[in-house]
Short mmCIF file of C-alpha atoms in Angstrom, two decimals:
data_model
loop_
_atom_site.label_atom_id
_atom_site.label_comp_id
_atom_site.label_asym_id
_atom_site.label_seq_id
_atom_site.Cartn_x
_atom_site.Cartn_y
_atom_site.Cartn_z
CA ASP A 20 -9.15 2.05 7.96
CA TYR A 21 -9.56 2.28 11.69
CA ARG A 22 -12.44 4.24 13.19
CA GLY A 23 -11.29 7.60 14.54
CA PHE A 24 -7.94 7.61 12.73
CA PRO A 25 -6.97 9.12 9.38
CA GLU A 26 -6.63 6.82 6.37
CA ARG A 27 -3.04 5.65 5.81
CA ASP A 28 -1.27 4.22 2.79
CA TYR A 29 0.87 1.07 2.69
CA GLN A 30 4.14 2.88 3.50
CA GLN A 31 2.61 4.72 6.47
CA ILE A 32 1.19 1.49 7.89
CA CYS A 33 4.52 -0.32 7.47
CA ARG A 34 6.45 2.56 9.05
CA GLY A 35 4.05 2.68 12.01
CA LEU A 36 4.26 -1.08 12.56
CA HIS A 37 8.04 -1.03 12.31
CA ASP A 38 8.31 1.84 14.80
CA SER A 39 5.96 0.11 17.25
CA LEU A 40 7.53 -3.33 17.01
CA THR A 41 11.10 -2.09 17.38
CA ASN A 42 10.31 0.22 20.33
CA PRO A 43 12.27 -1.22 23.28
CA ALA A 44 9.91 0.43 25.78
CA ARG A 45 7.00 -1.92 24.95
CA GLN A 46 6.28 -5.45 23.86
CA TYR A 47 3.36 -6.06 21.47
CA ASN A 48 1.45 -9.28 20.96
CA TYR A 49 -1.44 -9.81 18.54
CA ALA A 50 -3.75 -12.81 18.71
CA LEU A 51 -6.65 -13.43 16.38
CA GLU A 52 -9.97 -15.19 16.45
CA ILE A 53 -11.37 -15.92 13.00
CA LYS A 54 -15.15 -15.61 13.01
CA ASP A 55 -15.64 -16.65 9.39
CA ILE A 56 -14.01 -16.55 5.97
CA MET A 57 -15.64 -16.32 2.56
CA VAL A 58 -13.53 -17.14 -0.50
CA SER A 59 -14.29 -16.33 -4.11
CA GLY A 60 -11.52 -17.04 -6.59
CA LYS A 61 -8.42 -15.05 -5.65
CA LEU A 62 -10.22 -12.87 -3.07
CA ALA A 63 -11.34 -13.68 0.45
CA VAL A 64 -13.08 -11.74 3.19
CA ALA A 65 -12.38 -12.60 6.81
CA ARG A 66 -14.29 -11.43 9.85
CA VAL A 67 -11.74 -11.36 12.66
CA VAL A 68 -11.41 -10.30 16.29
CA TRP A 69 -7.85 -9.14 16.96
CA THR A 70 -6.63 -8.98 20.57
CA LEU A 71 -3.70 -6.63 21.10
CA THR A 72 -1.68 -6.90 24.31
CA VAL A 73 0.82 -4.12 24.92
CA THR A 74 3.21 -4.61 27.82
CA PRO A 75 5.22 -1.52 28.73
CA HIS A 76 8.56 -2.60 30.26
CA GLY A 77 8.33 -2.33 34.03
CA ALA A 78 4.52 -2.13 34.05
CA ALA A 79 2.58 -4.27 36.48
CA GLN A 80 -0.26 -4.91 34.02
CA PRO A 81 -0.42 -5.12 30.23
CA ILE A 82 -2.87 -3.03 28.22
CA VAL A 83 -5.33 -5.24 26.32
CA SER A 84 -7.68 -4.15 23.54
CA ARG A 85 -9.99 -6.14 21.28
CA GLU A 86 -10.66 -4.98 17.74
CA TYR A 87 -13.31 -6.23 15.32
CA SER A 88 -12.09 -6.32 11.75
CA MET A 89 -13.22 -7.10 8.22
CA ASP A 90 -10.12 -8.03 6.20
CA VAL A 91 -9.97 -8.47 2.44
CA LEU A 92 -7.22 -10.83 1.30
CA ARG A 93 -5.80 -11.52 -2.17
CA LYS A 94 -4.17 -14.80 -3.17
CA GLN A 95 -0.58 -14.27 -4.26
CA ALA A 96 1.29 -15.98 -7.11
CA ASP A 97 3.07 -18.26 -4.60
CA GLY A 98 -0.27 -19.43 -3.14
CA SER A 99 -0.07 -17.34 0.05
CA TRP A 100 -2.74 -14.83 1.06
CA LYS A 101 -2.09 -11.19 1.96
CA ILE A 102 -4.39 -8.60 3.50
CA VAL A 103 -5.00 -5.88 0.91
CA ARG A 104 -7.75 -3.90 2.70
CA PHE A 105 -9.17 -3.82 6.21
CA THR A 106 -11.65 -1.95 8.34
CA ALA A 107 -11.37 -2.19 12.10
CA TYR A 108 -12.83 -0.70 15.23
CA GLU A 109 -12.36 -1.26 18.94
CA ALA A 110 -14.77 -3.74 20.47
CA PRO A 111 -17.35 -2.27 22.83
#
């Protein structure tokens, strides 16, 4: 969930990410700052600040936004962790 946008399912999120990341007109870069993580069994909650930098090809300056997020992760059978739910909003 992202404030101001309609709720999307897994396929819609994947399709949107794919379309954005393969768009030759822009380059995307995400960086993250983990504020804290709480783990309980196979679930974890992470408070994160994501910084998105979008650089349109030929642009003099990139577009930078910071997003606060609460991500819920589930431990997978192979020991890795995957985000299964998130709520995010643009930083003030």
